[in-house]
């Protein structure tokens, strides 16, 4: 893919705070119109990456370009193209939801009438209209996050950074955010750079996922590719009776049989060729299987495999320390 | 649009935002506006009898002596609102949002400072009006009034830029409201309430040379016709110096990038 179709590129980004290395040579290439998720535990360097790409802070080393503009030398052009919704809702607490949106419309230099039109549309689209009267301080966490995102969208950015957009939200608000985020990319060529520590979130939203650990990417690919890269992946066949199970078991070297459930577990990477091979072997031996399922490990297992450490609980505590 | 017209329109947007804040957070606005009036009432009616007796030969009414001093105090205390406003914006993360937008970088501070100046000058007008109602009788011509307000506006700008810088370095809004406190007391240690001649040696020396004294003396000269010597020159120099220092300091603090909290 050529550089022109890349919304975000980075090569060898580094950043340290004193002795603490936060980014240790980060490379990124994110095509236009895609959702990219940067996945990692607290303290992995996700927010720092967003801060560098959105021109908030300079990198110590390396280069990065957003929407075709160098973040170090052409920050103004980058800022023209992006919208950022940070980890903590950056709304003006003393203004109402509508006033917040109009403030952003003015700062995006929209004509007054166009600003009012977009503000009204976003209030409606994000169900913020009923709360438009009170100041932002009175909004619930989910509502504030939606308002924050609406404030980002009013300027019609081509590249949107969402830094942990659902951290701290209840499951229902999280689903609502997910729907909104998915809708953003459909047919509009908008690129979304998302950071998250929720594996499910990356799986749900992203076209590509990169796993960040201690300032380095330890893996990158589609959620499916990532899952395929790690062991624990297997094809499960179930049979109508013990005879068929036994005949099938004789065909595969590494298969494990479970007599109780009449199933056979065959290790494999879950890709189409592997599946076809299994089915071909069964066909040739004329053994009929009742059901075939592919078991994919979830991203928690991916993280454990890639970094050698569990993702949840323990790591979050480490990050907070 | 050119970058200059962006700077102007963004600053105007930020100013509108700050004026809206002033209406939404009336406690701060109220105390900025009303405190100086209360101090004026207090000094004139509660302490005025005793303090006034010690001034000059008794031919000067105390309200005529103290009104310019209290006017100046309202200017000196006006910056607190700006310091608190800047600091709470920083703690709430909205500033980082502004920084990622294609807007004039200076507009955030300019909006705060212009908003602060408008509030402080409103309180000055209020103090002048109340003082006039209490019997303050300046002999100033229209031109002298204009010059007096010009000087006060200049000083307000200078102190408000300093206050914006204070807001940027303060750890939180509470400390932002405390740091400017010494500035509010400075007029007390000058000729605002009583003449410096009545003070003990060291304090008197300080009172004679601190920035507020030539400013008050210039104000008295313009409004009351008292002799002011070279005070106007000193007053303008102090205002310009403090203003430039405050502006450059605040700007460089803000350019330094987001505060990682």
XYZ file of C-alpha atoms in Angstrom:
582
model
C 0.000 0.000 0.000
C 1.315 3.469 -0.817
C 1.874 6.240 1.684
C -0.947 8.286 0.164
C -3.585 5.864 1.389
C -2.150 5.742 4.901
C -3.936 7.875 7.468
C -1.259 7.397 10.104
C 2.357 6.323 9.781
C 5.073 6.181 12.385
C 8.618 4.910 12.327
C 10.797 4.386 15.349
C 8.880 6.654 17.737
C 10.580 6.967 21.100
C 9.649 8.864 24.247
C 11.061 8.807 27.748
C 10.182 10.640 30.916
C 13.446 10.806 32.822
C 14.696 7.240 33.188
C 11.357 5.747 32.309
C 11.175 4.652 28.680
C 7.555 4.982 27.591
C 7.869 4.371 23.850
C 10.730 2.252 22.601
C 10.692 2.429 18.801
C 7.083 2.288 17.697
C 6.173 1.656 14.035
C 2.668 2.133 12.695
C 0.995 2.074 9.276
C -2.744 2.589 9.437
C -4.754 2.688 6.201
C -7.431 5.298 5.628
C -10.978 4.351 6.491
C -10.072 1.658 8.997
C -10.434 1.199 12.722
C -7.127 0.500 14.371
C -6.911 -0.592 17.986
C -3.823 -0.170 20.120
C -4.221 -2.694 22.858
C -2.257 -2.778 26.034
C -2.352 -2.660 29.804
C -2.115 0.541 31.828
C 1.296 2.127 31.470
C 2.090 0.413 28.157
C 2.413 3.776 26.382
C -0.995 4.025 24.689
C -1.858 7.539 25.851
C 1.661 8.766 25.099
C 1.255 7.479 21.538
C -2.010 9.377 21.143
C -0.439 12.513 22.631
C 2.430 12.402 20.131
C 0.222 11.673 17.117
C -2.206 14.448 18.085
C 0.684 16.969 18.456
C 0.131 17.399 22.204
C 3.706 16.401 23.025
C 6.796 15.942 20.858
C 8.459 12.552 20.429
C 12.090 12.200 21.476
C 12.947 10.323 18.292
C 11.426 8.860 15.156
C 8.924 10.294 12.703
C 5.178 10.268 12.455
C 2.681 11.586 9.952
C -1.068 11.971 10.321
C -3.295 12.634 7.291
C -0.134 13.114 5.263
C 1.371 15.789 7.526
C 4.441 15.455 9.715
C 3.411 15.815 13.366
C 6.650 17.531 14.371
C 6.905 20.088 11.561
C 3.368 20.609 10.368
C 1.360 20.386 13.570
C -1.173 22.965 12.462
C -2.132 20.901 9.383
C -2.378 17.780 11.549
C -4.656 19.564 14.001
C -6.858 20.662 11.079
C -7.429 17.024 10.179
C -7.890 15.324 13.541
C -10.315 15.062 16.402
C -9.316 13.758 19.815
C -11.437 12.298 22.573
C -9.226 11.613 25.537
C -9.403 9.247 28.429
C -11.115 11.731 30.688
C -14.025 13.608 29.198
C -12.741 17.043 28.225
C -15.987 18.938 28.305
C -16.635 22.378 29.724
C -18.472 21.648 32.954
C -19.995 25.089 33.297
C -21.573 25.017 29.843
C -24.594 23.042 28.690
C -24.207 20.220 26.161
C -25.435 22.534 23.423
C -23.113 25.371 24.453
C -20.190 22.937 24.490
C -20.986 21.906 20.923
C -21.411 25.515 19.769
C -18.083 26.404 21.395
C -16.428 23.647 19.377
C -18.260 24.784 16.223
C -16.880 28.309 16.715
C -13.366 27.018 17.357
C -13.633 24.942 14.187
C -14.446 28.223 12.419
C -17.770 26.952 11.123
C -20.261 29.550 9.912
C -22.771 30.244 12.683
C -25.727 28.658 10.923
C -23.775 25.519 9.969
C -22.526 25.218 13.552
C -26.055 25.375 14.932
C -27.241 22.816 12.410
C -24.473 20.328 13.243
C -24.879 20.860 16.992
C -28.605 20.159 16.779
C -27.974 17.073 14.652
C -25.357 15.657 17.046
C -27.561 16.317 20.086
C -30.292 14.332 18.383
C -28.059 11.557 17.086
C -26.420 10.941 20.470
C -29.637 11.272 22.474
C -28.235 14.276 24.285
C -31.173 16.507 23.428
C -33.138 15.877 26.606
C -30.119 16.808 28.725
C -29.205 19.848 26.648
C -30.565 22.293 29.221
C -28.389 21.531 32.282
C -24.661 22.135 32.550
C -22.310 19.277 31.626
C -21.565 18.775 35.314
C -25.007 17.243 35.769
C -24.543 14.637 33.024
C -23.922 10.955 33.752
C -20.571 9.386 32.853
C -21.924 7.816 29.677
C -23.589 11.060 28.599
C -20.395 13.046 29.191
C -18.430 10.602 27.078
C -20.988 10.887 24.298
C -20.866 14.682 24.526
C -17.073 14.537 24.412
C -17.226 12.447 21.229
C -19.873 14.726 19.721
C -17.563 17.704 20.402
C -14.832 15.881 18.497
C -17.141 15.093 15.587
C -18.576 18.561 15.048
C -15.433 19.613 13.179
C -15.800 16.639 10.803
C -12.293 15.264 11.417
C -10.753 12.806 8.951
C -8.730 11.028 11.618
C -10.259 10.433 15.045
C -8.255 9.468 18.114
C -10.208 7.738 20.846
C -8.110 7.198 23.947
C -9.828 4.518 26.018
C -13.271 5.705 24.978
C -15.193 3.306 27.201
C -12.985 3.030 30.291
C -15.158 3.387 33.351
C -18.452 3.077 31.508
C -21.150 0.608 32.468
C -21.738 -2.273 30.000
C -24.808 -0.674 28.459
C -23.108 2.680 27.805
C -20.153 0.750 26.423
C -22.374 -0.986 23.861
C -23.852 2.378 22.881
C -20.360 3.810 22.368
C -19.375 0.796 20.285
C -22.355 1.292 17.999
C -21.538 4.960 17.596
C -17.888 4.218 16.812
C -18.801 1.576 14.237
C -21.192 3.999 12.539
C -18.454 6.618 12.199
C -16.409 4.732 9.635
C -19.195 3.408 7.452
C -18.909 5.043 4.082
C -17.177 8.229 5.206
C -13.528 7.318 4.886
C -12.873 8.324 8.485
C -9.943 6.609 10.171
C -10.192 5.733 13.836
C -7.220 5.207 16.115
C -8.501 3.604 19.260
C -6.657 2.662 22.406
C -8.106 0.203 24.814
C -7.229 -2.195 27.550
C -10.328 -4.224 26.815
C -9.535 -7.129 24.550
C -13.184 -7.557 23.725
C -13.381 -3.958 22.588
C -10.525 -4.378 20.118
C -12.093 -7.610 18.895
C -15.498 -5.959 18.474
C -14.410 -2.777 16.723
C -11.048 -3.000 15.072
C -9.998 -4.029 11.588
C -6.465 -4.306 12.862
C -5.097 -4.670 16.354
C -1.606 -3.968 17.620
C -0.543 -5.136 21.041
C 1.625 -2.644 22.914
C 3.737 -3.728 25.830
C 6.443 -1.639 27.521
C 6.532 0.824 24.623
C 6.946 -1.795 21.910
C 4.536 -3.546 19.582
C 4.623 -7.235 20.389
C 2.102 -8.260 17.739
C -0.022 -6.783 14.982
C -2.736 -8.101 12.709
C -6.449 -8.590 12.378
C -8.104 -9.912 15.528
C -8.430 -13.243 13.707
C -4.762 -13.352 12.727
C -3.704 -12.634 16.263
C -5.852 -15.407 17.585
C -4.472 -17.792 15.011
C -0.896 -17.089 16.018
C -1.172 -18.695 19.348
C -1.622 -22.241 20.553
C -4.860 -23.394 22.067
C -6.431 -23.255 18.679
C -8.181 -26.454 17.647
C -10.860 -28.020 15.517
C -13.482 -29.989 17.372
C -15.379 -32.794 15.697
C -18.299 -34.594 17.275
C -19.540 -38.015 16.224
C -22.745 -39.971 16.429
C -21.219 -43.008 18.145
C -18.050 -44.417 19.698
C -17.140 -46.503 16.621
C -16.978 -43.502 14.359
C -15.057 -41.608 16.978
C -12.482 -44.411 17.172
C -12.101 -44.650 13.374
C -11.615 -40.890 13.170
C -9.127 -40.854 16.040
C -6.996 -43.380 14.158
C -6.697 -40.923 11.254
C -5.135 -38.036 13.193
C -1.862 -38.330 15.070
C -2.180 -35.560 17.570
C -5.903 -35.779 18.171
C -7.298 -36.126 21.630
C -10.461 -38.124 22.116
C -13.147 -37.500 24.644
C -15.239 -40.664 24.842
C -17.866 -39.112 27.067
C -18.849 -36.307 24.689
C -17.888 -38.312 21.590
C -15.627 -35.511 20.425
C -12.229 -35.363 18.847
C -9.943 -32.336 19.329
C -7.444 -31.743 16.540
C -4.845 -29.036 17.098
C -4.651 -26.644 14.179
C -4.417 -23.014 13.291
C -8.072 -22.681 12.273
C -7.275 -21.423 8.782
C -9.195 -22.667 5.753
C -6.412 -24.970 4.427
C -6.157 -26.758 7.766
C -9.917 -27.172 7.902
C -10.028 -28.499 4.353
C -7.249 -30.969 5.100
C -9.166 -32.358 8.075
C -12.350 -32.685 6.036
C -10.455 -34.354 3.163
C -8.985 -36.964 5.475
C -12.427 -37.718 6.911
C -13.910 -37.914 3.380
C -11.302 -40.309 2.085
C -11.797 -42.623 5.033
C -15.575 -42.204 4.676
C -15.989 -41.334 8.336
C -18.929 -39.077 8.932
C -18.723 -36.339 11.558
C -21.910 -34.826 12.969
C -20.588 -31.411 13.828
C -17.476 -29.334 13.367
C -16.525 -26.316 15.476
C -13.421 -24.181 15.448
C -12.271 -23.091 18.847
C -10.433 -19.746 18.794
C -8.652 -18.552 21.882
C -9.871 -15.154 23.104
C -7.628 -12.136 23.198
C -6.855 -12.670 26.862
C -5.079 -15.845 25.879
C -3.406 -13.914 23.055
C -2.028 -11.407 25.497
C -0.799 -14.025 27.876
C 1.001 -15.808 25.065
C 2.534 -12.700 23.549
C 3.789 -11.059 26.684
C 4.154 -14.010 29.002
C 1.993 -12.250 31.538
C -1.719 -12.260 32.190
C -3.635 -9.200 31.038
C -6.304 -8.589 33.584
C -6.238 -7.852 37.280
C -2.583 -8.260 38.160
C -1.348 -6.090 35.330
C -3.770 -3.305 35.962
C -2.489 -3.124 39.490
C 1.045 -3.002 38.189
C 0.131 -0.080 35.967
C -1.360 1.861 38.841
C 1.580 1.408 41.113
C -8.924 33.402 6.881
C -5.515 34.678 7.858
C -3.843 33.580 11.077
C -4.400 37.043 12.560
C -8.132 36.939 11.980
C -8.152 33.403 13.431
C -6.358 34.753 16.480
C -8.976 37.483 16.860
C -12.007 35.269 16.263
C -10.672 32.448 18.485
C -9.924 34.919 21.269
C -13.436 36.323 20.926
C -14.841 32.782 21.189
C -12.764 32.129 24.309
C -13.884 35.471 25.750
C -17.550 34.558 25.173
C -16.880 31.278 26.945
C -15.364 33.060 29.951
C -18.183 35.575 30.197
C -20.625 32.655 30.121
C -18.614 31.081 32.969
C -18.904 34.293 34.968
C -22.678 34.015 34.698
C -22.708 30.291 35.551
C -20.433 30.627 38.554
C -21.889 33.694 40.223
C -20.160 33.175 43.583
C -16.771 34.073 42.097
C -18.193 36.910 40.017
C -20.089 38.269 43.009
C -17.080 38.256 45.311
C -14.922 39.949 42.666
C -17.544 42.639 42.164
C -18.783 43.159 45.684
C -15.781 42.592 47.955
C -14.131 45.936 47.094
C -17.413 47.735 47.780
C -17.675 46.067 51.183
C -14.064 47.015 51.967
C -14.806 50.595 50.947
C -17.839 50.706 53.258
C -15.861 49.074 56.060
C -12.893 51.413 55.882
C -14.917 54.546 55.480
C -17.636 53.928 58.073
C -16.044 51.510 60.563
C -12.387 52.652 60.589
C -12.672 55.986 58.818
C -13.178 58.047 61.966
C -9.949 56.876 63.566
C -7.824 56.515 60.396
C -9.028 59.750 58.847
C -8.107 61.800 61.912
C -4.454 60.908 61.384
C -4.247 62.165 57.812
C -2.867 65.572 57.009
C -4.279 68.589 58.813
C -7.849 67.356 58.749
C -8.777 69.371 55.673
C -8.952 66.179 53.559
C -12.095 64.081 53.845
C -11.105 60.443 54.498
C -13.346 59.157 51.705
C -11.407 61.406 49.302
C -8.144 59.896 50.532
C -9.219 56.293 50.630
C -11.403 55.976 47.498
C -8.431 55.873 45.079
C -6.782 53.312 47.392
C -9.829 51.059 47.434
C -10.221 51.435 43.661
C -6.691 50.123 43.372
C -7.410 47.269 45.773
C -10.266 46.137 43.588
C -7.824 46.017 40.685
C -5.283 44.090 42.756
C -7.806 41.472 43.862
C -9.444 41.131 40.439
C -6.822 38.703 39.146
C -7.892 35.895 41.466
C -10.834 34.999 39.242
C -8.534 34.638 36.242
C -5.973 32.544 38.137
C -8.718 30.204 39.354
C -10.343 30.046 35.920
C -7.118 29.134 34.127
C -6.206 26.580 36.766
C -9.565 24.818 36.758
C -9.516 24.630 32.964
C -6.152 22.879 33.217
C -7.398 20.377 35.787
C -10.470 19.545 33.714
C -8.649 18.510 30.572
C -10.459 20.924 28.281
C -7.172 22.714 27.624
C -5.710 19.557 26.113
C -8.702 19.436 23.820
C -8.014 23.042 22.762
C -4.380 22.140 22.138
C -5.329 19.418 19.667
C -7.511 21.820 17.671
C -6.432 24.091 14.851
C -6.933 27.268 16.842
C -4.704 30.168 17.739
C -2.612 29.011 20.713
C -2.717 32.427 22.344
C -6.504 32.600 22.243
C -7.027 30.524 25.393
C -5.011 32.907 27.558
C -6.172 36.021 25.712
C -9.799 35.034 26.287
C -9.169 34.556 29.997
C -7.245 37.818 30.352
C -9.707 39.982 28.421
C -12.594 38.400 30.359
C -10.772 39.088 33.626
C -10.085 42.696 32.676
C -13.758 43.246 31.842
C -14.813 41.831 35.229
C -12.245 43.816 37.175
C -13.050 47.072 35.396
C -16.731 46.467 36.102
C -15.904 46.215 39.793
C -13.827 49.414 39.529
C -16.794 51.261 38.035
C -18.974 49.900 40.829
C -16.534 51.072 43.511
C -16.292 54.523 41.932
C -20.079 54.788 41.788
C -20.509 53.755 45.434
C -17.697 56.087 46.522
C -19.349 58.973 44.695
C -22.609 58.147 46.446
C -20.736 58.166 49.788
C -19.452 61.687 49.254
C -16.242 61.110 47.254
C -15.732 64.426 45.450
C -12.907 64.296 42.891
C -12.057 67.511 41.075
C -10.978 65.689 37.922
C -11.736 66.942 34.428
C -13.115 64.562 31.822
C -9.596 64.130 30.469
C -8.214 63.319 33.923
C -10.954 60.747 34.479
C -10.047 59.203 31.138
C -6.364 59.145 32.059
C -7.200 57.569 35.442
C -9.258 54.816 33.825
C -6.547 54.341 31.216
C -3.950 53.803 33.934
C -6.245 51.420 35.832
C -6.958 49.418 32.685
C -3.246 49.162 31.987
C -2.576 47.959 35.519
C -5.476 45.519 35.329
C -4.079 44.043 32.120
C -0.650 43.692 33.710
C -1.951 42.034 36.870
C -4.362 39.789 34.943
C -1.547 38.443 32.749
C 0.419 37.704 35.924
C -2.670 36.010 37.339
C -2.993 33.871 34.202
C 0.619 32.766 34.741
C -0.223 31.946 38.363
C -3.163 29.863 37.144
C -0.805 27.928 34.873
C 1.696 27.050 37.611
C -0.822 26.424 40.409
C -1.312 22.807 41.376
C -5.074 23.227 41.668
C -7.710 25.973 41.699
C -7.475 26.330 45.499
C -3.810 27.190 45.426
C -4.454 29.391 42.375
C -6.753 31.455 44.567
C -4.167 31.694 47.365
C -1.009 32.574 45.442
C -2.214 36.075 44.431
C -3.068 36.907 48.055
C 0.149 38.886 48.702
C -0.730 41.068 45.727
C -4.073 41.869 47.277
C -2.349 43.009 50.459
C 0.272 45.088 48.707
C -1.892 48.225 48.546
C -2.272 48.059 52.367
C 1.490 48.324 52.640
C 1.508 51.372 50.409
C -0.313 54.643 50.597
C -3.752 53.147 49.892
C -5.215 53.302 53.403
C -2.850 55.562 55.313
C 0.141 57.685 54.205
C 3.494 55.836 54.377
C 4.900 58.610 56.597
C 2.877 57.109 59.432
C 4.664 53.718 59.137
C 7.817 52.478 60.907
C 11.174 52.750 59.065
C 11.597 49.522 57.074
C 7.950 49.246 56.164
C 7.894 52.887 55.190
C 10.834 52.411 52.853
C 9.029 49.452 51.266
C 5.768 51.399 51.053
C 7.469 54.276 49.272
C 9.130 52.140 46.622
C 6.645 49.368 45.944
C 4.787 49.506 42.615
C 1.371 50.366 43.991
C 2.426 53.573 45.710
C 3.298 55.597 42.582
C 0.155 54.224 40.955
C -2.027 55.363 43.851
C -0.277 58.713 43.975
C -0.854 59.193 40.231
C -4.487 58.251 40.703
C -4.878 60.731 43.560
C -3.163 63.379 41.484
C -5.490 62.821 38.544
C -8.667 62.592 40.593
C -7.988 64.884 43.559
C -5.407 67.264 42.166
C -2.736 66.382 44.763
C 0.896 66.829 43.659
C 2.282 63.655 42.125
C 5.859 64.488 41.111
C 7.378 61.751 38.972
C 4.786 59.183 40.057
C 3.074 58.924 36.636
C 6.340 57.934 34.970
C 7.044 55.329 37.638
C 3.434 54.137 37.496
C 3.512 53.645 33.726
C 6.902 51.940 33.906
C 5.666 49.536 36.596
C 2.517 48.732 34.624
C 4.404 48.175 31.383
C 7.095 46.115 33.125
C 4.679 43.941 35.105
C 2.455 43.538 32.050
C 5.265 42.489 29.745
C 6.740 40.137 32.336
C 3.330 38.604 33.050
C 2.532 38.189 29.356
C 5.859 36.586 28.474
C 5.802 34.346 31.531
C 2.242 33.121 30.972
C 2.871 32.591 27.273
C 6.039 30.572 27.765
C 4.412 28.484 30.521
C 1.543 27.716 28.193
C 3.765 26.962 25.177
C 5.762 24.519 27.255
C 3.045 21.999 26.558
C 0.497 20.090 28.543
C 1.044 19.545 32.212
C 1.260 15.823 32.825
C -0.727 15.325 35.978
